[in-house]
Amino acid sequence: MIVQEEEVMDRFAGQMSLCNFGALIDSCPDGPNCVGPGGTNYKDAGRVYDYSSWVTRNFVRDSLKQLFPDKADIIHESIDPGEYGLENYWVRFVCVFVFMMSVMSDLRSTMDMAYIIYSVPTEEGMWVEYCVPTWASKEKIKEFQEKSELDFVRFKIAGMPRPWKIFNVVAVIIPKLWIWKTTAQNGVMFLMETAGIEDVIVNVTALT
């Protein structure tokens, strides 16, 4: 749904990608990349708005120009809708970093699973064994250490037949990698398209 919102609905609404609009506002008006999507210079941070505010301010100005066509030039000069851009480049950068750190643990667990499947012998093996210590009888050990029969059961990594390896790769590893890739890509895109400082912090908190 996030992808549909960002890639479909926003495009139908005329919203352009945020990219790095306003990222170098400290160097404006004479620095590089100081022209916003509205075609004007950022000049200072007071002219930067999120997309909803910016498009609303443009709508009000254009509506007034339509209502009073004889005063269109005066209205255009008097009403400044501002520009669409980032409120803070580094806050967005940190939020994207925090989000990626939160999803890397899942990628690591998937890669560990793939490594185990690759490393175990390609042959049948028992993954469960029943181990009873030999220093005393089982009944005495159970009574002395207050153990049950299940306490003597141990799990270990053994061999795995090739068909089961293929099944685990196809049914587990590949879907987990695809889900991770989709989650990471869409999450980063969602944060990259968030202009406001408060909004991007709230969004990364929700995503993590």
Short mmCIF file of N, CA and C in Angstrom, two decimals, residues 23-188:
data_model
loop_
_atom_site.label_atom_id
_atom_site.label_comp_id
_atom_site.label_asym_id
_atom_site.label_seq_id
_atom_site.Cartn_x
_atom_site.Cartn_y
_atom_site.Cartn_z
N ALA A 23 17.92 20.60 0.11
CA ALA A 23 18.95 20.00 0.97
C ALA A 23 20.12 20.97 1.21
N LEU A 24 20.42 21.81 0.23
CA LEU A 24 21.55 22.74 0.36
C LEU A 24 21.05 24.17 0.58
N ILE A 25 19.98 24.30 1.34
CA ILE A 25 19.36 25.62 1.52
C ILE A 25 20.29 26.58 2.26
N ASP A 26 21.24 26.06 3.03
CA ASP A 26 22.17 26.94 3.75
C ASP A 26 23.03 27.75 2.80
N SER A 27 23.23 27.24 1.58
CA SER A 27 24.07 27.94 0.61
C SER A 27 23.26 28.83 -0.32
N CYS A 28 21.95 28.87 -0.16
CA CYS A 28 21.10 29.67 -1.04
C CYS A 28 21.08 31.13 -0.56
N PRO A 29 20.88 32.10 -1.46
CA PRO A 29 20.34 31.94 -2.82
C PRO A 29 21.38 31.77 -3.92
N ASP A 30 22.66 31.85 -3.58
CA ASP A 30 23.69 31.85 -4.63
C ASP A 30 24.36 30.50 -4.82
N GLY A 31 24.01 29.51 -3.99
CA GLY A 31 24.65 28.21 -4.08
C GLY A 31 24.04 27.31 -5.14
N PRO A 32 24.54 26.08 -5.24
CA PRO A 32 23.99 25.13 -6.23
C PRO A 32 22.66 24.54 -5.77
N ASN A 33 21.86 24.13 -6.72
CA ASN A 33 20.57 23.46 -6.46
C ASN A 33 19.67 24.29 -5.54
N CYS A 34 19.59 25.57 -5.80
CA CYS A 34 18.76 26.46 -4.99
C CYS A 34 17.41 26.76 -5.63
N VAL A 35 17.12 26.15 -6.76
CA VAL A 35 15.84 26.36 -7.43
C VAL A 35 14.93 25.17 -7.14
N GLY A 36 13.75 25.46 -6.61
CA GLY A 36 12.80 24.41 -6.24
C GLY A 36 11.93 23.97 -7.38
N PRO A 37 11.03 23.02 -7.15
CA PRO A 37 10.15 22.52 -8.22
C PRO A 37 9.19 23.58 -8.75
N GLY A 38 8.96 24.65 -7.97
CA GLY A 38 8.10 25.72 -8.45
C GLY A 38 8.81 26.71 -9.35
N GLY A 39 10.13 26.52 -9.52
CA GLY A 39 10.90 27.39 -10.41
C GLY A 39 11.45 28.63 -9.76
N THR A 40 11.34 28.76 -8.43
CA THR A 40 11.86 29.93 -7.74
C THR A 40 13.00 29.54 -6.81
N ASN A 41 13.75 30.53 -6.37
CA ASN A 41 14.89 30.29 -5.49
C ASN A 41 14.41 30.12 -4.05
N TYR A 42 15.02 29.16 -3.35
CA TYR A 42 14.63 28.92 -1.97
C TYR A 42 14.90 30.14 -1.08
N LYS A 43 15.99 30.82 -1.32
CA LYS A 43 16.38 32.01 -0.57
C LYS A 43 16.66 31.70 0.90
N ASP A 44 15.66 31.25 1.64
CA ASP A 44 15.85 30.92 3.05
C ASP A 44 14.86 29.84 3.46
N ALA A 45 15.05 29.31 4.69
CA ALA A 45 14.23 28.19 5.15
C ALA A 45 12.77 28.56 5.36
N GLY A 46 12.47 29.85 5.43
CA GLY A 46 11.10 30.28 5.62
C GLY A 46 10.19 30.04 4.43
N ARG A 47 10.76 29.69 3.28
CA ARG A 47 9.97 29.43 2.08
C ARG A 47 9.79 27.95 1.80
N VAL A 48 10.21 27.09 2.73
CA VAL A 48 10.16 25.64 2.49
C VAL A 48 8.94 25.05 3.19
N TYR A 49 8.15 24.25 2.45
CA TYR A 49 6.95 23.62 2.99
C TYR A 49 6.89 22.17 2.53
N ASP A 50 6.08 21.39 3.24
CA ASP A 50 5.80 20.04 2.73
C ASP A 50 4.86 20.15 1.54
N TYR A 51 4.64 19.01 0.86
CA TYR A 51 3.91 19.08 -0.40
C TYR A 51 2.47 19.56 -0.22
N SER A 52 1.79 19.07 0.81
CA SER A 52 0.38 19.45 1.02
C SER A 52 0.24 20.95 1.24
N SER A 53 1.11 21.51 2.08
CA SER A 53 1.06 22.95 2.34
C SER A 53 1.41 23.74 1.08
N TRP A 54 2.42 23.28 0.39
CA TRP A 54 2.88 24.01 -0.80
C TRP A 54 1.82 24.02 -1.90
N VAL A 55 1.21 22.87 -2.16
CA VAL A 55 0.22 22.80 -3.23
C VAL A 55 -1.04 23.58 -2.84
N THR A 56 -1.37 23.62 -1.54
CA THR A 56 -2.52 24.40 -1.09
C THR A 56 -2.27 25.89 -1.27
N ARG A 57 -1.08 26.35 -0.94
CA ARG A 57 -0.74 27.76 -1.10
C ARG A 57 -0.74 28.16 -2.58
N ASN A 58 -0.26 27.26 -3.44
CA ASN A 58 -0.32 27.53 -4.88
C ASN A 58 -1.77 27.58 -5.37
N PHE A 59 -2.60 26.70 -4.84
CA PHE A 59 -4.01 26.67 -5.24
C PHE A 59 -4.72 27.97 -4.86
N VAL A 60 -4.44 28.47 -3.67
CA VAL A 60 -5.07 29.73 -3.23
C VAL A 60 -4.64 30.87 -4.13
N ARG A 61 -3.35 30.96 -4.42
CA ARG A 61 -2.87 32.05 -5.27
C ARG A 61 -3.47 31.96 -6.67
N ASP A 62 -3.48 30.75 -7.25
CA ASP A 62 -4.03 30.60 -8.60
C ASP A 62 -5.53 30.86 -8.63
N SER A 63 -6.22 30.50 -7.54
CA SER A 63 -7.67 30.76 -7.49
C SER A 63 -7.96 32.24 -7.45
N LEU A 64 -7.17 32.98 -6.68
CA LEU A 64 -7.35 34.42 -6.63
C LEU A 64 -7.05 35.06 -7.98
N LYS A 65 -6.10 34.54 -8.68
CA LYS A 65 -5.78 35.08 -10.01
C LYS A 65 -6.91 34.81 -10.99
N GLN A 66 -7.59 33.66 -10.82
CA GLN A 66 -8.73 33.37 -11.68
C GLN A 66 -9.94 34.26 -11.32
N LEU A 67 -10.11 34.55 -10.04
CA LEU A 67 -11.24 35.38 -9.62
C LEU A 67 -11.05 36.85 -9.98
N PHE A 68 -9.80 37.27 -9.94
CA PHE A 68 -9.51 38.67 -10.24
C PHE A 68 -8.44 38.74 -11.33
N PRO A 69 -8.81 38.41 -12.56
CA PRO A 69 -7.81 38.37 -13.65
C PRO A 69 -7.17 39.73 -13.91
N ASP A 70 -7.89 40.82 -13.62
CA ASP A 70 -7.32 42.14 -13.85
C ASP A 70 -6.21 42.48 -12.86
N LYS A 71 -6.17 41.75 -11.76
CA LYS A 71 -5.14 41.98 -10.74
C LYS A 71 -4.20 40.78 -10.62
N ALA A 72 -4.12 39.98 -11.67
CA ALA A 72 -3.32 38.75 -11.64
C ALA A 72 -1.84 39.04 -11.36
N ASP A 73 -1.31 40.10 -11.96
CA ASP A 73 0.10 40.41 -11.75
C ASP A 73 0.37 40.83 -10.31
N ILE A 74 -0.55 41.61 -9.75
CA ILE A 74 -0.37 42.06 -8.37
C ILE A 74 -0.45 40.87 -7.41
N ILE A 75 -1.42 40.00 -7.66
CA ILE A 75 -1.57 38.81 -6.81
C ILE A 75 -0.34 37.93 -6.89
N HIS A 76 0.18 37.74 -8.11
CA HIS A 76 1.35 36.88 -8.30
C HIS A 76 2.56 37.45 -7.55
N GLU A 77 2.69 38.76 -7.54
CA GLU A 77 3.83 39.37 -6.86
C GLU A 77 3.63 39.43 -5.35
N SER A 78 2.40 39.52 -4.90
CA SER A 78 2.13 39.73 -3.47
C SER A 78 2.06 38.44 -2.68
N ILE A 79 1.60 37.36 -3.30
CA ILE A 79 1.41 36.10 -2.59
C ILE A 79 2.55 35.16 -2.95
N ASP A 80 3.30 34.75 -1.96
CA ASP A 80 4.43 33.83 -2.16
C ASP A 80 4.06 32.44 -1.63
N PRO A 81 3.83 31.46 -2.49
CA PRO A 81 3.47 30.11 -2.02
C PRO A 81 4.64 29.33 -1.46
N GLY A 82 5.85 29.86 -1.60
CA GLY A 82 7.02 29.15 -1.11
C GLY A 82 7.46 28.05 -2.07
N GLU A 83 8.22 27.13 -1.54
CA GLU A 83 8.73 26.02 -2.35
C GLU A 83 8.61 24.71 -1.57
N TYR A 84 8.58 23.62 -2.31
CA TYR A 84 8.52 22.27 -1.76
C TYR A 84 9.93 21.75 -1.57
N GLY A 85 10.26 21.33 -0.34
CA GLY A 85 11.62 20.83 -0.12
C GLY A 85 11.79 20.22 1.26
N LEU A 86 13.00 19.74 1.50
CA LEU A 86 13.36 19.13 2.78
C LEU A 86 13.49 20.18 3.87
N GLU A 87 13.04 19.82 5.07
CA GLU A 87 13.29 20.70 6.20
C GLU A 87 14.70 20.49 6.75
N ASN A 88 15.18 19.24 6.73
CA ASN A 88 16.54 18.97 7.20
C ASN A 88 17.07 17.70 6.54
N TYR A 89 18.12 17.84 5.77
CA TYR A 89 18.70 16.72 5.03
C TYR A 89 19.26 15.66 5.97
N TRP A 90 19.98 16.09 7.02
CA TRP A 90 20.68 15.15 7.89
C TRP A 90 19.73 14.38 8.81
N VAL A 91 18.62 14.98 9.18
CA VAL A 91 17.63 14.25 9.96
C VAL A 91 17.07 13.09 9.13
N ARG A 92 16.78 13.35 7.86
CA ARG A 92 16.31 12.27 6.99
C ARG A 92 17.38 11.21 6.83
N PHE A 93 18.63 11.60 6.68
CA PHE A 93 19.72 10.65 6.52
C PHE A 93 19.83 9.73 7.74
N VAL A 94 19.77 10.32 8.94
CA VAL A 94 19.87 9.53 10.17
C VAL A 94 18.67 8.59 10.29
N CYS A 95 17.48 9.05 9.94
CA CYS A 95 16.29 8.20 10.03
C CYS A 95 16.38 7.02 9.08
N VAL A 96 16.88 7.23 7.88
CA VAL A 96 17.06 6.12 6.94
C VAL A 96 18.09 5.14 7.48
N PHE A 97 19.15 5.65 8.07
CA PHE A 97 20.19 4.79 8.67
C PHE A 97 19.61 3.95 9.81
N VAL A 98 18.82 4.57 10.68
CA VAL A 98 18.21 3.85 11.80
C VAL A 98 17.27 2.76 11.29
N PHE A 99 16.51 3.08 10.25
CA PHE A 99 15.60 2.08 9.69
C PHE A 99 16.36 0.89 9.12
N MET A 100 17.43 1.16 8.36
CA MET A 100 18.21 0.08 7.77
C MET A 100 18.89 -0.77 8.85
N MET A 101 19.32 -0.15 9.93
CA MET A 101 19.91 -0.91 11.03
C MET A 101 18.88 -1.87 11.64
N SER A 102 17.63 -1.44 11.70
CA SER A 102 16.59 -2.27 12.31
C SER A 102 16.24 -3.49 11.46
N VAL A 103 16.42 -3.40 10.14
CA VAL A 103 16.06 -4.53 9.28
C VAL A 103 17.26 -5.41 8.94
N MET A 104 18.46 -4.97 9.28
CA MET A 104 19.64 -5.77 8.95
C MET A 104 19.71 -7.06 9.75
N SER A 105 19.14 -7.08 10.95
CA SER A 105 19.17 -8.31 11.76
C SER A 105 18.41 -9.44 11.07
N ASP A 106 17.32 -9.10 10.41
CA ASP A 106 16.57 -10.13 9.69
C ASP A 106 17.36 -10.66 8.50
N LEU A 107 18.05 -9.77 7.79
CA LEU A 107 18.88 -10.22 6.68
C LEU A 107 20.00 -11.12 7.19
N ARG A 108 20.59 -10.76 8.32
CA ARG A 108 21.68 -11.57 8.88
C ARG A 108 21.17 -12.97 9.25
N SER A 109 19.99 -13.06 9.86
CA SER A 109 19.45 -14.37 10.22
C SER A 109 19.15 -15.21 8.99
N THR A 110 18.69 -14.58 7.92
CA THR A 110 18.43 -15.31 6.68
C THR A 110 19.73 -15.82 6.07
N MET A 111 20.77 -14.99 6.08
CA MET A 111 22.05 -15.42 5.54
C MET A 111 22.66 -16.53 6.39
N ASP A 112 22.48 -16.47 7.70
CA ASP A 112 22.96 -17.55 8.57
C ASP A 112 22.24 -18.86 8.24
N MET A 113 20.94 -18.78 8.00
CA MET A 113 20.18 -19.97 7.63
C MET A 113 20.68 -20.55 6.31
N ALA A 114 20.95 -19.67 5.35
CA ALA A 114 21.47 -20.13 4.06
C ALA A 114 22.85 -20.78 4.23
N TYR A 115 23.67 -20.21 5.11
CA TYR A 115 25.00 -20.77 5.34
C TYR A 115 24.92 -22.15 5.98
N ILE A 116 23.98 -22.33 6.89
CA ILE A 116 23.81 -23.65 7.54
C ILE A 116 23.38 -24.68 6.51
N ILE A 117 22.41 -24.31 5.66
CA ILE A 117 21.94 -25.25 4.64
C ILE A 117 23.07 -25.63 3.69
N TYR A 118 23.93 -24.65 3.37
CA TYR A 118 25.06 -24.92 2.47
C TYR A 118 26.12 -25.78 3.15
N SER A 119 26.32 -25.57 4.45
CA SER A 119 27.45 -26.18 5.14
C SER A 119 27.19 -27.61 5.61
N VAL A 120 25.95 -27.93 5.96
CA VAL A 120 25.69 -29.27 6.48
C VAL A 120 25.89 -30.30 5.37
N PRO A 121 26.29 -31.51 5.74
CA PRO A 121 26.48 -32.57 4.73
C PRO A 121 25.19 -32.86 3.96
N THR A 122 25.35 -33.14 2.69
CA THR A 122 24.19 -33.46 1.85
C THR A 122 23.89 -34.95 1.96
N GLU A 123 23.40 -35.33 3.11
CA GLU A 123 23.05 -36.72 3.37
C GLU A 123 22.08 -36.76 4.55
N GLU A 124 21.41 -37.86 4.69
CA GLU A 124 20.46 -37.99 5.79
C GLU A 124 21.21 -38.08 7.13
N GLY A 125 20.62 -37.48 8.15
CA GLY A 125 21.23 -37.52 9.47
C GLY A 125 20.18 -37.26 10.54
N MET A 126 20.45 -37.75 11.73
CA MET A 126 19.54 -37.56 12.84
C MET A 126 19.82 -36.23 13.53
N TRP A 127 18.82 -35.37 13.61
CA TRP A 127 18.95 -34.08 14.25
C TRP A 127 18.56 -34.12 15.73
N VAL A 128 18.03 -35.26 16.15
CA VAL A 128 17.63 -35.43 17.54
C VAL A 128 18.32 -36.66 18.09
N GLU A 129 18.87 -36.57 19.30
CA GLU A 129 19.51 -37.72 19.92
C GLU A 129 19.13 -37.80 21.39
N TYR A 130 19.17 -39.01 21.90
CA TYR A 130 18.80 -39.28 23.29
C TYR A 130 20.07 -39.59 24.05
N CYS A 131 20.47 -38.66 24.93
CA CYS A 131 21.75 -38.77 25.62
C CYS A 131 21.54 -38.96 27.12
N VAL A 132 22.00 -40.07 27.62
CA VAL A 132 21.93 -40.35 29.06
C VAL A 132 23.35 -40.44 29.59
N PRO A 133 23.72 -39.65 30.59
CA PRO A 133 25.08 -39.72 31.15
C PRO A 133 25.39 -41.13 31.65
N THR A 134 26.65 -41.48 31.60
CA THR A 134 27.07 -42.83 31.98
C THR A 134 27.66 -42.89 33.37
N TRP A 135 27.76 -41.75 34.05
CA TRP A 135 28.38 -41.77 35.38
C TRP A 135 27.47 -42.35 36.46
N ALA A 136 26.17 -42.55 36.10
CA ALA A 136 25.23 -43.17 37.04
C ALA A 136 24.05 -43.69 36.25
N SER A 137 23.19 -44.43 36.92
CA SER A 137 22.00 -44.93 36.25
C SER A 137 21.04 -43.78 35.97
N LYS A 138 20.19 -43.97 34.96
CA LYS A 138 19.26 -42.93 34.56
C LYS A 138 18.31 -42.56 35.70
N GLU A 139 17.87 -43.58 36.46
CA GLU A 139 16.93 -43.29 37.54
C GLU A 139 17.58 -42.44 38.62
N LYS A 140 18.84 -42.72 38.94
CA LYS A 140 19.51 -41.93 39.96
C LYS A 140 19.76 -40.49 39.48
N ILE A 141 20.11 -40.36 38.19
CA ILE A 141 20.33 -39.01 37.63
C ILE A 141 19.05 -38.20 37.65
N LYS A 142 17.94 -38.84 37.28
CA LYS A 142 16.66 -38.14 37.28
C LYS A 142 16.26 -37.72 38.69
N GLU A 143 16.55 -38.58 39.66
CA GLU A 143 16.19 -38.26 41.04
C GLU A 143 17.12 -37.20 41.63
N PHE A 144 18.41 -37.32 41.33
CA PHE A 144 19.39 -36.40 41.90
C PHE A 144 19.29 -35.01 41.29
N GLN A 145 19.13 -34.91 39.98
CA GLN A 145 19.11 -33.63 39.28
C GLN A 145 17.69 -33.15 38.93
N GLU A 146 16.70 -33.92 39.37
CA GLU A 146 15.30 -33.57 39.12
C GLU A 146 15.04 -33.37 37.63
N LYS A 147 15.43 -34.34 36.85
CA LYS A 147 15.26 -34.29 35.40
C LYS A 147 14.09 -35.18 34.98
N SER A 148 13.59 -34.88 33.78
CA SER A 148 12.57 -35.72 33.16
C SER A 148 13.16 -36.37 31.92
N GLU A 149 12.38 -37.21 31.26
CA GLU A 149 12.87 -37.88 30.05
C GLU A 149 13.25 -36.89 28.96
N LEU A 150 12.48 -35.80 28.85
CA LEU A 150 12.76 -34.82 27.80
C LEU A 150 14.08 -34.10 28.02
N ASP A 151 14.56 -34.06 29.26
CA ASP A 151 15.84 -33.40 29.52
C ASP A 151 17.02 -34.15 28.93
N PHE A 152 16.83 -35.40 28.56
CA PHE A 152 17.90 -36.19 27.95
C PHE A 152 17.89 -36.07 26.42
N VAL A 153 16.90 -35.35 25.88
CA VAL A 153 16.80 -35.18 24.43
C VAL A 153 17.63 -33.97 24.02
N ARG A 154 18.47 -34.14 23.03
CA ARG A 154 19.32 -33.07 22.53
C ARG A 154 19.10 -32.90 21.03
N PHE A 155 19.16 -31.63 20.61
CA PHE A 155 19.05 -31.32 19.19
C PHE A 155 20.42 -30.90 18.67
N LYS A 156 20.74 -31.34 17.48
CA LYS A 156 22.02 -31.01 16.88
C LYS A 156 21.84 -30.84 15.37
N ILE A 157 22.83 -30.20 14.76
CA ILE A 157 22.82 -30.01 13.31
C ILE A 157 23.47 -31.22 12.67
N ALA A 158 22.74 -31.88 11.80
CA ALA A 158 23.25 -33.08 11.12
C ALA A 158 23.10 -32.89 9.61
N GLY A 159 23.17 -33.98 8.88
CA GLY A 159 23.06 -33.91 7.43
C GLY A 159 21.64 -33.64 6.97
N MET A 160 21.52 -33.17 5.71
CA MET A 160 20.22 -32.89 5.12
C MET A 160 20.24 -33.35 3.66
N PRO A 161 19.28 -34.17 3.26
CA PRO A 161 19.25 -34.63 1.87
C PRO A 161 19.10 -33.47 0.89
N ARG A 162 19.59 -33.65 -0.32
CA ARG A 162 19.55 -32.59 -1.31
C ARG A 162 18.13 -32.08 -1.60
N PRO A 163 17.12 -32.97 -1.73
CA PRO A 163 15.76 -32.45 -1.97
C PRO A 163 15.28 -31.50 -0.87
N TRP A 164 15.63 -31.81 0.39
CA TRP A 164 15.23 -30.93 1.48
C TRP A 164 15.99 -29.61 1.45
N LYS A 165 17.24 -29.64 1.03
CA LYS A 165 17.99 -28.40 0.87
C LYS A 165 17.35 -27.52 -0.19
N ILE A 166 17.01 -28.12 -1.32
CA ILE A 166 16.37 -27.35 -2.39
C ILE A 166 15.03 -26.80 -1.92
N PHE A 167 14.26 -27.61 -1.21
CA PHE A 167 12.96 -27.16 -0.71
C PHE A 167 13.11 -25.97 0.24
N ASN A 168 14.09 -26.04 1.14
CA ASN A 168 14.29 -24.94 2.09
C ASN A 168 14.75 -23.66 1.40
N VAL A 169 15.57 -23.80 0.37
CA VAL A 169 16.01 -22.62 -0.36
C VAL A 169 14.84 -21.97 -1.10
N VAL A 170 14.04 -22.81 -1.77
CA VAL A 170 12.93 -22.29 -2.58
C VAL A 170 11.78 -21.78 -1.70
N ALA A 171 11.45 -22.52 -0.66
CA ALA A 171 10.27 -22.20 0.14
C ALA A 171 10.55 -21.27 1.32
N VAL A 172 11.82 -21.15 1.72
CA VAL A 172 12.12 -20.34 2.90
C VAL A 172 13.10 -19.20 2.58
N ILE A 173 14.28 -19.54 2.06
CA ILE A 173 15.33 -18.54 1.88
C ILE A 173 14.93 -17.48 0.85
N ILE A 174 14.52 -17.90 -0.32
CA ILE A 174 14.17 -16.94 -1.38
C ILE A 174 13.00 -16.05 -0.98
N PRO A 175 11.89 -16.60 -0.43
CA PRO A 175 10.81 -15.70 0.02
C PRO A 175 11.25 -14.72 1.10
N LYS A 176 12.09 -15.16 2.05
CA LYS A 176 12.56 -14.26 3.10
C LYS A 176 13.42 -13.14 2.52
N LEU A 177 14.27 -13.46 1.55
CA LEU A 177 15.08 -12.43 0.93
C LEU A 177 14.22 -11.44 0.15
N TRP A 178 13.20 -11.96 -0.54
CA TRP A 178 12.31 -11.08 -1.30
C TRP A 178 11.52 -10.15 -0.37
N ILE A 179 11.03 -10.70 0.73
CA ILE A 179 10.29 -9.87 1.71
C ILE A 179 11.21 -8.82 2.31
N TRP A 180 12.46 -9.21 2.63
CA TRP A 180 13.40 -8.24 3.19
C TRP A 180 13.70 -7.12 2.19
N LYS A 181 13.96 -7.52 0.95
CA LYS A 181 14.26 -6.52 -0.08
C LYS A 181 13.10 -5.56 -0.28
N THR A 182 11.88 -6.08 -0.33
CA THR A 182 10.71 -5.24 -0.53
C THR A 182 10.50 -4.30 0.66
N THR A 183 10.67 -4.83 1.87
CA THR A 183 10.50 -4.01 3.08
C THR A 183 11.53 -2.90 3.14
N ALA A 184 12.79 -3.24 2.88
CA ALA A 184 13.85 -2.24 2.94
C ALA A 184 13.67 -1.18 1.86
N GLN A 185 13.37 -1.61 0.65
CA GLN A 185 13.23 -0.65 -0.46
C GLN A 185 12.05 0.29 -0.23
N ASN A 186 10.91 -0.27 0.15
CA ASN A 186 9.73 0.56 0.34
C ASN A 186 9.86 1.47 1.56
N GLY A 187 10.50 0.95 2.62
CA GLY A 187 10.70 1.78 3.80
C GLY A 187 11.61 2.96 3.52
N VAL A 188 12.70 2.72 2.82
CA VAL A 188 13.62 3.81 2.48
C VAL A 188 12.93 4.82 1.57
#
